[in-house]
């Protein structure tokens, strides 16, 4: 069972993102405020769930949450600001879209660039520790998957209905054969992007 929240005396929004390691498409983030005392033993890090479980839990989370929001940062913006900054910006955008203002943020990861006036706490692998971050991870993942399934209808050669834009052998082969689409990140050399350090932000 995951812990409910970190800031037990504050209205807390858990925040997470999906799509940081992709070659194409946006990075998507979610922010979720769960009711005090909320427990759902099925909620977990989205990576530990299968697709059917994620979509079933998305319905539950969106129904039960005090507030939730999803935001995206496009591939063009990712190329402009780099993927790490874009991921953090997406989380800020999701927080700002919440219909209930939180009093604190719980961020999945080890760093955050705060664009709000709210206090925050970073938790490494927080999506496997706190329920509100796990809920955010599920919403971010499923909403992004929906975007990539729709994109697949327009660009069927890249297998986005299956790989969701992540770097698979088939995806690399399709880029080699067909070139890149308007949805590809031109900075898609992931080994370089993911080596970026936060002191360069």
C-alpha angles and dihedrals in degrees: 000000000000121000113260099230144333101227099055094179098047140063098259131196118204113214133197140152139217132205102037093132097047131117094214142026132031130308108245127203134187135199121201133187111196124198117265111271093017117157131176114167091201095061111100142142104310090234089064092055132073122236095262091051093048094052093045090050091046089062090049094047094047090050098044103037121105085223138344136180138181127205135178138205114209128236089250091055090046089056090050099048104021126251098272094054091042091054092053092044090053090055090051090050091052091051091051090053094057113117090215116053112231123220094217140013129226109203127198108229140032103282139036135186101211116216093173136070092243129110115243143192125207118216121191108227087001092157087072094046111039127048097218093053090046089051090051091049090054093050093045092048097046095043091050092047089054090054092050094047088054091046089053089064089062098038106029097164096078101059095236091154085068108024096033090216097307120138106269126156089253091051093051090046091052091051089050091051103036105020123230129316129223086264096057120103107241086208088060094133089113097188088064097041095049092047090064112120124219092239087070092058 
